[in-house]
Structure formats: C-alpha cells, structure tokens
Coordinates of C-alpha atoms in Angstrom, one line a residue:
X288 CA 78.5 96.8 128.8
X289 CA 76.5 99.0 126.4
X290 CA 73.4 100.9 127.4
X291 CA 71.0 101.9 124.6
X292 CA 68.3 104.6 125.2
X293 CA 65.2 104.2 123.1
X294 CA 62.1 106.6 123.3
X295 CA 58.7 106.0 121.9
X296 CA 55.4 107.9 121.8
X297 CA 52.1 106.3 122.5
X298 CA 50.4 108.1 119.6
X299 CA 52.8 106.8 117.0
X300 CA 54.2 103.4 116.0
X301 CA 57.5 104.8 114.9
X302 CA 60.6 104.5 117.0
X303 CA 63.5 107.0 117.0
X304 CA 66.9 105.5 118.1
X305 CA 69.3 107.7 119.9
X306 CA 72.9 107.0 120.7
X307 CA 74.7 104.2 122.6
X308 CA 76.9 104.9 125.6
X309 CA 78.8 102.5 127.9
X310 CA 78.3 101.6 131.5
X311 CA 79.9 99.1 133.8
X312 CA 77.4 97.4 136.1
X313 CA 79.1 94.6 138.0
X314 CA 76.6 91.8 137.6
X315 CA 74.4 92.5 134.6
X316 CA 74.8 90.6 131.3
X317 CA 71.7 91.6 129.5
X318 CA 68.4 93.1 130.7
X319 CA 65.7 95.6 129.8
X320 CA 64.8 98.3 132.3
X321 CA 61.4 100.1 131.7
X322 CA 60.2 103.3 133.5
X323 CA 56.5 103.9 133.9
X324 CA 56.0 107.5 132.8
X325 CA 52.9 109.5 131.6
X326 CA 51.0 107.7 128.8
X327 CA 52.4 109.8 126.0
X328 CA 56.1 108.8 126.7
X329 CA 57.8 105.6 127.6
X330 CA 61.6 105.1 128.0
X331 CA 63.3 101.8 127.6
X332 CA 67.0 101.0 128.4
X333 CA 68.4 98.0 126.6
X334 CA 71.5 96.8 128.4
X335 CA 73.7 94.5 126.4
X336 CA 77.4 93.3 126.5
X337 CA 79.8 95.8 125.0
X338 CA 81.3 93.4 122.5
X339 CA 78.1 91.8 121.3
X340 CA 75.4 93.4 119.1
X341 CA 76.5 97.0 119.4
X342 CA 80.1 96.2 118.4
X343 CA 78.9 94.0 115.6
X344 CA 76.6 96.8 114.3
X345 CA 79.5 99.2 114.3
X346 CA 81.5 96.8 112.2
X347 CA 78.7 96.2 109.8
X348 CA 78.3 100.0 109.3
X349 CA 82.0 100.5 108.8
X350 CA 82.1 97.8 106.1
X351 CA 79.9 99.9 103.8
X352 CA 82.3 102.0 101.8
X353 CA 82.4 105.6 102.9
X354 CA 81.6 107.9 99.9
X355 CA 80.3 105.1 97.8
X356 CA 83.7 104.7 96.2
X357 CA 84.7 101.5 94.5
X358 CA 87.8 100.8 92.4
X359 CA 87.1 100.4 88.7
X360 CA 88.2 97.0 87.4
X361 CA 91.3 97.3 85.3
X362 CA 93.1 94.7 83.2
X363 CA 96.8 95.4 83.0
X364 CA 98.1 95.1 79.4
X365 CA 100.5 92.3 78.8
X366 CA 103.5 93.2 76.8
X367 CA 105.5 90.7 74.7
X368 CA 109.3 91.1 75.2
X369 CA 111.8 89.5 73.0
X370 CA 115.6 89.7 72.5
X371 CA 116.9 90.3 68.9
X372 CA 120.2 90.7 67.2
X373 CA 119.8 92.6 63.9
X374 CA 120.6 95.7 62.0
X375 CA 118.5 98.5 63.6
X376 CA 117.9 100.2 60.2
X377 CA 116.0 97.1 59.2
X378 CA 113.7 96.9 62.2
X379 CA 110.0 97.7 61.4
X380 CA 107.6 99.1 63.9
X381 CA 106.3 102.2 65.6
X382 CA 109.2 103.6 67.6
X383 CA 112.9 102.7 67.5
X384 CA 114.3 104.0 70.8
X385 CA 118.0 104.5 71.1
X386 CA 119.7 104.9 74.4
X387 CA 122.6 107.4 74.1
X388 CA 125.3 108.6 76.5
X389 CA 126.8 112.0 76.4
X390 CA 129.8 110.5 74.7
X391 CA 127.7 108.9 72.0
X392 CA 126.5 112.4 71.0
X393 CA 130.0 113.5 70.1
X394 CA 130.2 114.9 66.5
X395 CA 133.1 115.5 64.1
X396 CA 134.1 118.7 62.4
X397 CA 131.3 118.3 59.9
X398 CA 128.7 117.9 62.6
X399 CA 128.3 114.2 61.9
X400 CA 128.0 111.5 64.6
X401 CA 131.1 109.6 65.4
X402 CA 129.1 106.7 67.1
X403 CA 128.7 103.9 64.5
X404 CA 125.0 103.2 65.1
X405 CA 123.9 106.9 65.2
X406 CA 126.0 107.5 62.1
X407 CA 124.3 104.7 60.3
X408 CA 120.8 105.8 61.3
X409 CA 121.6 109.4 60.4
X410 CA 122.8 108.4 57.0
X411 CA 119.5 106.6 56.3
X412 CA 117.7 109.8 57.4
X413 CA 119.8 112.2 55.3
X414 CA 121.4 113.9 58.3
X415 CA 118.1 114.9 59.9
X416 CA 118.9 113.1 63.2
X417 CA 122.1 115.1 63.7
X418 CA 120.4 118.3 62.7
X419 CA 117.4 117.9 65.1
X420 CA 119.6 116.9 68.0
X421 CA 121.6 120.1 67.5
X422 CA 118.6 122.3 67.1
X423 CA 117.0 120.8 70.3
X424 CA 120.2 120.9 72.2
X425 CA 120.0 117.2 72.9
X426 CA 123.2 116.1 74.5
X427 CA 122.4 112.7 76.1
X428 CA 122.0 113.9 79.6
X429 CA 119.8 111.9 82.0
X430 CA 116.1 112.7 81.6
X431 CA 116.5 114.1 78.1
X432 CA 114.5 112.6 75.3
X433 CA 113.4 113.5 71.8
X434 CA 111.1 111.5 69.4
X435 CA 111.1 112.3 65.7
X436 CA 108.6 111.2 63.2
X437 CA 110.7 110.9 60.1
X438 CA 110.6 109.0 56.7
X439 CA 113.3 106.7 55.5
X440 CA 113.3 103.8 58.0
X441 CA 111.0 100.9 58.7
X442 CA 110.2 102.5 62.0
X443 CA 107.6 105.3 62.0
X444 CA 109.5 107.2 64.7
X445 CA 113.1 107.4 66.1
X446 CA 113.6 108.3 69.7
X447 CA 116.9 109.4 71.4
X448 CA 116.9 108.9 75.2
X449 CA 119.7 110.3 77.3
X450 CA 121.6 108.0 79.7
X451 CA 124.1 110.5 81.1
X452 CA 127.8 109.8 81.4
X453 CA 127.3 106.1 81.2
X454 CA 124.7 103.3 81.6
X455 CA 125.8 100.5 83.9
X456 CA 123.4 100.3 86.9
X457 CA 120.0 98.5 87.0
X458 CA 118.4 101.9 87.8
X459 CA 119.9 103.5 84.7
X460 CA 118.4 100.7 82.4
X461 CA 115.1 100.8 84.3
X462 CA 115.0 104.6 83.6
X463 CA 115.6 103.8 79.9
X464 CA 112.6 101.5 80.0
X465 CA 110.4 104.1 81.7
X466 CA 111.4 106.7 79.1
X467 CA 110.5 104.2 76.3
X468 CA 107.1 103.6 77.9
X469 CA 106.5 107.4 78.1
X470 CA 107.3 107.8 74.4
X471 CA 105.0 104.8 73.6
X472 CA 102.1 106.3 75.6
X473 CA 102.5 109.7 74.0
X474 CA 102.4 108.4 70.5
X475 CA 100.0 105.5 71.1
X476 CA 102.6 103.1 69.8
X477 CA 101.9 99.4 69.8
X478 CA 105.4 98.2 68.9
X479 CA 108.8 99.5 70.1
X480 CA 112.4 98.5 69.8
X481 CA 115.1 99.4 72.3
X482 CA 118.8 99.6 71.4
X483 CA 121.9 101.2 72.9
X484 CA 124.1 103.3 70.7
X485 CA 127.1 101.7 72.4
X486 CA 125.9 98.3 73.3
X487 CA 129.5 97.1 73.4
X488 CA 129.9 98.9 76.8
X489 CA 127.6 96.4 78.4
X490 CA 129.5 93.3 79.5
X491 CA 128.2 89.8 78.5
X492 CA 127.8 89.1 82.2
X493 CA 125.4 92.0 82.7
X494 CA 123.5 91.8 79.5
X495 CA 120.7 89.6 81.0
X496 CA 120.2 91.9 84.1
X497 CA 120.3 95.0 81.9
X498 CA 117.7 93.7 79.5
X499 CA 115.6 92.7 82.5
X500 CA 115.8 96.2 83.9
X501 CA 114.7 97.7 80.6
X502 CA 111.7 95.4 80.6
X503 CA 110.9 96.2 84.2
X504 CA 111.1 99.9 83.5
X505 CA 108.8 99.6 80.5
X506 CA 106.1 97.7 82.4
X507 CA 106.2 100.1 85.3
X508 CA 106.5 103.2 83.1
X509 CA 103.4 102.1 81.2
X510 CA 101.4 101.7 84.4
X511 CA 99.0 104.4 85.5
X512 CA 96.6 103.9 88.3
X513 CA 93.2 105.0 86.9
X514 CA 91.0 102.8 89.1
X515 CA 89.5 105.9 90.9
X516 CA 89.2 108.1 87.9
X517 CA 86.0 108.5 85.9
X518 CA 87.9 108.3 82.6
X519 CA 91.1 106.5 81.7
X520 CA 93.1 105.7 78.6
X521 CA 94.3 102.2 77.8
X522 CA 97.9 101.9 76.7
X523 CA 98.3 100.4 73.3
X524 CA 101.9 99.0 73.6
X525 CA 101.9 95.3 72.8
X526 CA 105.5 94.3 72.0
X527 CA 109.0 95.4 72.8
X528 CA 112.1 94.1 71.0
X529 CA 115.4 94.5 72.9
X530 CA 118.2 94.6 70.4
X531 CA 121.8 93.9 71.1
X532 CA 121.4 92.1 74.5
X533 CA 121.4 88.6 73.2
X534 CA 118.8 86.0 72.4
X535 CA 117.8 82.5 73.6
X536 CA 116.0 80.8 76.5
X537 CA 118.1 82.4 79.2
X538 CA 117.2 85.8 78.1
X539 CA 113.5 84.9 77.7
X540 CA 113.5 83.5 81.2
X541 CA 115.0 86.7 82.6
X542 CA 112.5 88.9 80.7
X543 CA 109.6 86.8 82.1
X544 CA 111.1 87.1 85.6
X545 CA 111.2 90.9 85.1
X546 CA 107.5 90.9 84.1
X547 CA 106.5 88.8 87.1
X548 CA 108.3 91.1 89.5
X549 CA 106.9 94.2 87.9
X550 CA 103.3 93.1 88.2
X551 CA 104.1 92.4 91.9
X552 CA 105.3 96.0 92.2
X553 CA 102.2 97.3 90.4
X554 CA 100.0 95.3 92.9
X555 CA 101.9 96.9 95.7
X556 CA 101.4 100.3 94.2
X557 CA 97.7 99.7 93.8
X558 CA 97.4 98.7 97.5
X559 CA 99.1 101.8 98.7
X560 CA 97.2 104.1 96.3
X561 CA 93.8 102.8 97.5
X562 CA 92.2 105.2 100.0
X563 CA 91.4 104.1 103.6
X564 CA 87.7 104.2 102.9
X565 CA 88.1 101.5 100.4
X566 CA 91.1 99.5 101.6
X567 CA 90.1 98.5 105.2
X568 CA 91.9 95.8 107.1
X569 CA 89.2 93.4 106.0
X570 CA 89.8 94.2 102.3
X571 CA 93.5 93.9 102.7
X572 CA 93.0 90.4 104.2
X573 CA 90.7 89.6 101.3
X574 CA 93.4 90.6 98.8
X575 CA 95.8 88.3 100.6
X576 CA 93.3 85.5 100.4
X577 CA 92.9 86.1 96.7
X578 CA 96.6 85.6 96.2
X579 CA 96.4 82.2 98.0
X580 CA 93.5 81.2 95.7
X581 CA 95.3 82.4 92.6
X582 CA 98.5 80.4 93.5
X583 CA 96.8 77.6 95.4
X584 CA 99.4 75.0 94.2
X585 CA 102.1 76.7 96.3
X586 CA 100.4 79.1 98.7
X587 CA 98.0 79.0 101.6
X588 CA 96.3 81.7 103.7
X589 CA 95.4 81.9 107.3
X590 CA 93.5 85.0 108.4
X591 CA 93.2 85.4 112.2
X592 CA 90.3 87.4 113.6
X593 CA 90.2 89.5 116.7
X594 CA 89.3 86.6 119.0
X595 CA 92.0 84.4 117.6
X596 CA 94.5 87.1 118.2
X597 CA 93.3 87.4 121.8
X598 CA 93.9 83.7 122.2
X599 CA 97.5 84.3 121.0
X600 CA 97.8 87.1 123.6
X601 CA 98.6 89.8 121.0
X602 CA 97.8 92.7 123.4
X603 CA 100.2 95.1 121.7
X604 CA 98.6 94.7 118.2
X605 CA 95.0 94.7 119.5
X606 CA 95.6 97.8 121.6
X607 CA 96.3 99.8 118.4
X608 CA 93.2 98.3 116.7
X609 CA 90.9 98.9 119.7
X610 CA 89.6 102.4 118.7
X611 CA 88.5 101.5 115.1
X612 CA 85.1 100.4 114.0
X613 CA 86.9 98.3 111.4
X614 CA 88.1 95.1 113.1
X615 CA 91.7 93.9 112.8
X616 CA 92.8 91.1 110.5
X617 CA 96.0 89.2 111.0
X618 CA 97.3 87.9 107.7
X619 CA 99.5 84.9 107.3
X620 CA 100.4 83.6 103.8
X621 CA 102.7 80.6 103.4
X622 CA 104.6 79.9 100.2
X623 CA 105.9 76.3 99.9
X624 CA 107.3 74.8 96.7
X625 CA 105.1 72.1 95.2
X626 CA 108.0 69.7 95.1
X627 CA 111.5 69.2 96.4
X628 CA 113.1 69.8 99.8
X629 CA 113.1 73.1 101.6
X630 CA 116.5 74.3 102.6
X631 CA 115.6 77.7 104.0
X632 CA 112.6 79.2 105.8
X633 CA 112.1 82.9 105.6
X634 CA 109.5 85.4 107.0
X635 CA 108.7 88.8 105.6
X636 CA 106.6 91.0 108.0
X637 CA 105.0 94.2 106.8
X638 CA 103.4 97.0 108.8
X639 CA 99.7 97.1 107.9
X640 CA 98.1 100.3 109.2
X641 CA 95.5 101.0 106.5
X642 CA 95.0 104.4 108.2
X643 CA 96.9 106.2 111.0
X644 CA 95.2 109.2 112.6
X645 CA 97.9 109.2 115.3
X646 CA 95.3 108.1 117.9
X647 CA 95.0 110.5 120.9
X648 CA 98.4 111.9 120.0
X649 CA 96.6 113.0 116.8
X650 CA 98.6 114.1 113.8
X651 CA 98.2 117.9 113.5
X652 CA 99.9 120.8 111.9
X653 CA 101.9 121.3 108.7
X654 CA 104.0 118.4 107.7
X655 CA 102.0 115.8 109.7
X656 CA 101.0 114.1 106.5
X657 CA 97.7 112.9 107.9
X658 CA 96.1 113.2 104.4
X659 CA 98.6 110.6 103.2
X660 CA 98.3 108.1 106.0
X661 CA 96.8 105.6 103.7
X662 CA 100.4 104.8 102.8
X663 CA 101.1 103.6 106.4
X664 CA 100.5 100.1 105.1
X665 CA 103.3 100.4 102.6
X666 CA 105.2 97.7 104.3
X667 CA 102.3 95.3 103.9
X668 CA 102.0 96.3 100.3
X669 CA 105.6 95.3 99.7
X670 CA 105.0 92.0 101.5
X671 CA 101.9 91.2 99.4
X672 CA 103.4 92.4 96.2
X673 CA 106.4 90.1 96.8
X674 CA 104.0 87.3 97.6
X675 CA 102.3 87.8 94.2
X676 CA 105.6 87.7 92.4
X677 CA 106.9 84.7 94.3
X678 CA 103.6 82.8 93.6
X679 CA 104.2 83.4 89.9
X680 CA 107.9 82.7 89.8
X681 CA 107.8 79.7 92.2
X682 CA 111.4 79.5 93.4
X683 CA 112.4 76.0 94.6
X684 CA 114.0 75.1 98.0
X685 CA 112.6 78.0 100.0
X686 CA 109.6 78.4 102.3
X687 CA 108.3 82.0 102.8
X688 CA 105.9 83.3 105.4
X689 CA 104.2 86.6 104.5
X690 CA 102.8 88.2 107.7
X691 CA 100.8 91.4 108.2
X692 CA 99.0 92.6 111.4
X693 CA 96.4 94.8 109.6
X694 CA 94.4 97.4 111.5
X695 CA 93.6 101.1 111.8
X696 CA 94.9 103.6 114.4
X697 CA 91.8 105.7 115.2
X698 CA 90.3 107.7 118.1
X699 CA 87.4 106.6 120.2
X700 CA 86.4 105.8 123.8
X701 CA 87.6 102.2 123.3
X702 CA 91.1 103.3 122.1
X703 CA 94.4 103.1 123.9
X704 CA 95.5 106.2 125.7
X705 CA 98.9 107.7 126.5
X706 CA 100.1 106.2 129.7
X707 CA 98.4 102.8 129.1
X708 CA 100.4 99.7 129.7
X709 CA 99.9 96.9 127.2
X710 CA 101.3 93.4 127.1
X711 CA 102.8 91.8 123.9
X712 CA 102.5 88.1 123.1
X713 CA 106.0 87.4 124.4
X714 CA 104.9 88.7 127.8
X715 CA 106.9 92.0 127.6
X716 CA 105.0 95.1 128.9
X717 CA 105.0 98.4 127.1
X718 CA 104.1 101.8 128.5
X719 CA 102.4 103.8 125.7
X720 CA 103.9 107.3 125.9
X721 CA 102.8 108.2 122.3
X722 CA 99.8 106.6 120.5
X723 CA 101.3 107.8 117.2
X724 CA 104.2 105.4 117.6
X725 CA 101.7 102.6 116.9
X726 CA 103.3 100.7 114.0
X727 CA 106.0 99.2 116.2
X728 CA 103.3 98.0 118.5
X729 CA 101.6 96.0 115.8
X730 CA 105.0 94.8 114.5
X731 CA 105.9 93.5 118.0
X732 CA 103.3 90.8 118.0
X733 CA 103.8 90.1 114.3
X734 CA 107.5 89.5 114.9
X735 CA 106.9 87.2 117.8
X736 CA 104.4 85.3 115.6
X737 CA 106.9 85.1 112.7
X738 CA 109.7 83.7 114.9
X739 CA 107.3 81.1 116.2
X740 CA 107.0 79.7 112.7
X741 CA 110.4 78.2 112.9
X742 CA 112.0 80.5 110.3
X743 CA 115.7 81.1 109.9
X744 CA 115.6 84.7 108.8
X745 CA 113.0 87.6 109.2
X746 CA 112.9 90.9 107.4
X747 CA 110.3 93.4 108.4
X748 CA 109.3 96.5 106.4
X749 CA 107.5 99.6 107.7
X750 CA 106.8 103.2 107.1
X751 CA 107.9 103.6 110.7
X752 CA 109.5 107.0 111.5
X753 CA 109.7 110.5 110.2
X754 CA 113.2 110.5 111.7
X755 CA 114.3 108.2 108.9
X756 CA 113.0 110.7 106.3
X757 CA 115.0 113.5 108.0
X758 CA 118.1 111.3 108.0
X759 CA 118.0 109.8 104.5
X760 CA 115.4 111.7 102.5
X761 CA 112.9 110.2 100.2
X762 CA 115.0 108.1 97.8
X763 CA 116.4 105.4 100.1
X764 CA 115.3 103.3 103.0
X765 CA 117.2 102.6 106.2
X766 CA 118.2 99.0 107.3
X767 CA 118.9 97.9 110.8
X768 CA 120.4 94.5 111.7
X769 CA 123.0 92.9 113.9
X770 CA 123.7 90.3 111.3
X771 CA 126.4 91.3 108.8
X772 CA 125.6 88.2 106.7
X773 CA 121.9 89.2 106.4
X774 CA 122.9 92.8 105.6
X775 CA 125.1 91.6 102.7
X776 CA 122.3 89.4 101.4
X777 CA 119.7 92.2 101.4
X778 CA 122.0 94.9 100.1
X779 CA 123.1 92.7 97.2
X780 CA 119.4 92.1 96.4
X781 CA 118.7 95.8 96.4
X782 CA 121.6 96.5 94.1
X783 CA 120.2 94.0 91.6
X784 CA 116.7 95.5 92.0
X785 CA 117.9 99.1 91.7
X786 CA 116.3 100.1 95.1
X787 CA 118.5 102.1 97.5
X788 CA 119.2 101.0 101.0
X789 CA 121.5 102.4 103.7
X790 CA 122.7 100.5 106.7
X791 CA 122.2 102.4 110.0
X792 CA 123.8 101.6 113.4
X793 CA 122.1 99.5 116.1
X794 CA 123.4 101.7 118.9
X795 CA 122.6 99.7 122.0
X796 CA 123.4 102.6 124.3
X797 CA 120.3 104.4 123.0
X798 CA 118.1 101.8 124.7
X799 CA 118.4 103.9 127.9
X800 CA 115.9 106.3 126.3
X801 CA 113.4 103.4 126.0
X802 CA 113.2 102.4 129.6
X803 CA 110.1 102.9 131.6
X804 CA 109.7 103.3 135.4
X805 CA 106.5 101.1 135.5
X806 CA 106.8 98.7 132.5
X807 CA 109.5 96.8 130.6
X808 CA 109.8 99.7 128.1
X809 CA 108.1 102.7 126.6
X810 CA 107.1 102.7 122.9
X811 CA 109.1 105.8 121.9
X812 CA 112.3 107.5 123.1
X813 CA 111.8 110.9 121.8
X814 CA 113.1 112.8 118.7
X815 CA 116.9 112.1 119.1
X816 CA 117.8 109.0 117.1
X817 CA 114.2 108.2 116.6
X818 CA 114.6 105.7 113.8
X819 CA 117.4 103.9 115.8
X820 CA 115.4 103.6 119.0
X821 CA 112.4 102.3 117.0
X822 CA 114.6 99.5 115.6
X823 CA 115.9 98.7 119.1
X824 CA 112.3 98.5 120.3
X825 CA 111.5 95.9 117.5
X826 CA 114.5 93.9 118.5
X827 CA 112.9 93.1 121.8
X828 CA 110.4 90.9 120.0
X829 CA 112.8 88.8 117.9
X830 CA 114.1 85.4 118.9
X831 CA 117.9 85.6 119.4
X832 CA 118.3 82.5 117.3
X833 CA 116.7 84.2 114.3
X834 CA 118.6 86.5 111.9
X835 CA 116.5 89.7 111.6
X836 CA 116.5 92.9 109.7
X837 CA 114.3 96.0 110.0
X838 CA 113.7 98.2 106.9
X839 CA 112.4 101.7 107.6
X840 CA 110.9 102.7 104.2
X841 CA 109.0 105.9 105.3
X842 CA 110.9 107.9 102.8
X843 CA 110.7 106.0 99.5
X844 CA 107.1 104.6 99.9
X845 CA 105.6 107.7 98.1
X846 CA 106.5 109.8 95.1
X847 CA 105.4 113.3 96.0
X848 CA 106.1 114.7 92.5
X849 CA 103.9 112.1 90.8
X850 CA 101.4 111.9 93.7
X851 CA 101.5 108.1 93.7
X852 CA 102.9 105.1 95.4
X853 CA 106.3 103.7 94.3
X854 CA 105.9 100.0 95.1
X855 CA 109.2 100.2 97.0
X856 CA 110.5 97.0 98.5
X857 CA 108.8 94.4 96.3
X858 CA 111.7 93.9 93.9
X859 CA 114.3 93.7 96.6
X860 CA 112.3 91.2 98.6
X861 CA 111.8 89.0 95.5
X862 CA 115.6 89.1 94.7
X863 CA 116.3 88.2 98.4
X864 CA 114.0 85.2 98.3
X865 CA 115.5 84.1 95.0
X866 CA 119.0 84.3 96.5
X867 CA 117.9 82.0 99.3
X868 CA 116.3 79.5 96.9
X869 CA 117.8 76.5 95.1
X870 CA 117.5 78.1 91.7

C-alpha cells in the first residue's frame, strides 16, 4: 500500500505535493482519510495500492530521458567491396594499401626490395618507396604503417601496412582492414585498393576467409560512434578493391556476409556505448522489436511485461528488477527460415542489465567500474547484434531463439536485500548473499525459459564476473560447458571470427561453496574460483537434455584504450549459427 500526504491552505487554491511512503494496513484497498484541523490548514491522506498509480507514475517519470540526452541519427556508410586480379601499378584510385610482412621488407645490397610487388612499385616511383621506408625505419612489424603521397602511379597515395612475421589468421587480416580504414579516414579517401606483397603465401582454401576478414576490418575500422557528440565527421570511403584474392560469385557472397556480420557488430557496439539514461530496459526491448519489424519475413518478437513474467513465476529475474523505477522487459525474438525444414533449434541468451549499481552491496572504491556499468548488458548486445546479422543473412534449416531478461539493478525500498530468499521459475530457491551477483539471477529464469522452447542447444553470454577478468585479462572470454561437442563447435566459430575464447573447467566439487543452510543454494560462493562457481550456478537452471555453454565475456566487452565497446561475441555467434544451418 502507498500513503500520500497532501497539504492545502484555505487561503490559496494551490496544492503542494509532498512525498509518498508505504504502509501495510491489512484490509484497506483505497480510501481517503481527512482530519478536521483549524480553518487555515487541512490534511488529506490518500491511501492507494502500492503497485497502482504511484508505481505507474514512477515509471512514467523514469521514461523521460535524464539529462535530456538523445542519440543523434546516424546513417552508416555503405562500402562497395569487390575482388580483382590485376597489375597493382595499373590500379587507379586514392590509396593503394600494401600489406607487408617483415620478410617482404628485405632489401638487397643496393637497398632495393627483393619482393617482386614492392620491387615493381618502387621502380615506378623511382626508388622513393625504398628510401622512405628506410628513413622512417619501417620494417613491417604489426601496427606499423606509412602512407606516401607520391606521383608516378594511378593511385594518389601508396600505403605500407605491417603484418609482422606472417599473415595467416583472421585477426591479422582484420587488423589489415582496420589499418586501411584508418588511412582512408586520415586522408578522406573515397576509393582504396588492398593487396598483399606476398599474396602467394595465402592458400586458395583460405583466400575467401582472408578477404572476408579484410572487408570486416575495414567496415569496423571506419566506424566511429558519434551519436552523442555535438559534431561528427562523415567518412568518405565508398569502395574497396581487394586484389589477389580471387574474383567471382563465391567471393562476392563472402564479402557480403562479412558486411552483414560487421553491421551486426556495429549495432552491438552502439547498444553497449549507449548510456543507461538513454538505453533503459524498455528502449532495449524497443530495439529488439525494431529488428523483428525490419526482418518480418523471418523474425517475430514477443516482449513480456512484469505481470507476464510473474505469471511465469520468474521470481529470480523480478527480484533483481524490483528496485528500479524502470520496469523490466523480457525479450524473446525468434528467427525461422521462410521456407524449408528446420533441422536444428538453438537459443542464445544474453545478460541484459542496462545498469548495475550493485544493489545494497553497492559498487564502491577504486576498480569497482560503476561508471562503466552501462556495459553490463554486453551479453544482450551480442545477442541482438547477432539477431540483426542473422536476419540479414537468413541461414536455412536452423531456428534461433534470442532471449534477454532486461532490467536494472538499483537501490530502493522495494529492492531485494542480502539474505532474501527468492524462487526461480523452475522452483529452485536462492538465498541472496550478495545483491551484486545479480546477473546470474536474471539468467537463471532466462535459461529456464530458453530450455522450455524445445531447443537442442543453448549458449548464454554475460559480463558476469570480475574473477574472469583476473584469470584471462581483457582480450579473451571464458567458456564453460560439459559438452565437448558444443565446445568444439563454438571454438571453431571463434577461430573463424577472430575472437578469442578459452575453455575453463566445470569443477563440480566447487559446488560445495554454493550451498545454503536455508535454501537450495546461495547466489555467490566468494572470491575463490568465482567465475567457475558462477557457471555452476547457471547450470542449475538448464535442462539436462539440452547442450549448454556459458560465455563469461566480462573482459573483452570493453576497449579501455579506445574508451568504447568492442561488439564482442556477435561474429562468433553468427558463425556458430551458420555452422548449424543447412548452408
């Protein structure tokens, strides 16, 4: 029940609202109590149900964006990629970018390049390329690059981009694409060509994936999130020719695939970058609904409100959401191919805390990262970014459920407290010994829901534990699963995407730390093996018949050097779905 105190003065028609506070009369539903006081002052107590008008008003107020901040509308530039086989000295455009290894930079006794392509380019430039590379001490190491504006070729500029000892992995070719994008932005180039000085080192089998990685790196390297800046520059790059990697419809299809995945990654980045005063659970649900509308031929959306979640007995999820003025929204997107049989059903579940204060166990002190807790929905961003790419690619023979239990973990009189016992939708009870171990509580009900969709495999992603960052740093995510087959599938997908995963042990003996004296379990087992015990907790909410994997992506969700989101997880998820499709 909520009790509202209102005062009014007889001499004035104006009313001055004060604050609401809660009470618990046993039999009242709604009434008005008036006290007869001196003529100059009257008091009125309006008693109303706690979850009616007062709660609705709080939600209405919360939906007005704090700080009056709105994201600027941005159209992402579309780049035309094409494969070509030609003499690089005949290419015409703004920048000819040459990827070189340290071996490619070897020179003879006369300080001339031994590499055939560099030798030919240098001859057209009268030896200036060799001279400049020596003067700038360019040796082809990773991260090195130099761009020269020189006469003598059809291209206005020639760039040398270091690849290190060799270039063979998707991440190396993606880095090449990112360097090309950086050069294009710096010189406002509209047309670029990319070639390897030693293209013969790339096998025919890997040429398609290598060209795809270059295209992906270029799109992602060109992206800069300026939606919350008062001024921004639009990149001018329009076309990229990839020389020496083949031509034809197979390559074109692979390059289109790379673009689709990259724009899914960008969507994921934008979601994580959006501050909590803009990206509320309701807005996240709205973004999911937009995806379903955009790809309505293959995708549907079902957004559950708080009451519907109560009907499904999602006590674990709703306990986390209880303190916030922004109501929870449970997101369920379904991708189904428009034709043909479905051979596999998958679910991808993402943690969706649009802000995490820690609750009553509030995040305090150096290193608590409370100012970055907008990224606590990085798992949901990966899920929705993958959904966008899957909706565009439309893989056959596979059905995918994208699930997010979106909410905030805040502090108020209605919030869960340390020591509370909550009940998940599978009937298991949880003693909350730390309100800052909230992500697993939302995932518990989301995993139960996912398994109830009749899926064969479930992968969940979450920025779940600081323990994982301590163990693996910020460049790779931890994976937990009891299924060797699922581990092989997802690791193979990550190797194709260039994202780093490391399999961690599901040490069952650690479950002893998660036992409660008064409930089925506690929600955290302490600091020792914290990422492992978190995974063991999640396992309690997965059907034994379903193959399941947990990905703790707390480390790689954010690039601290660039102060921006990475979009981690999207590319690997799309590769995994593709691997389970009929294509």
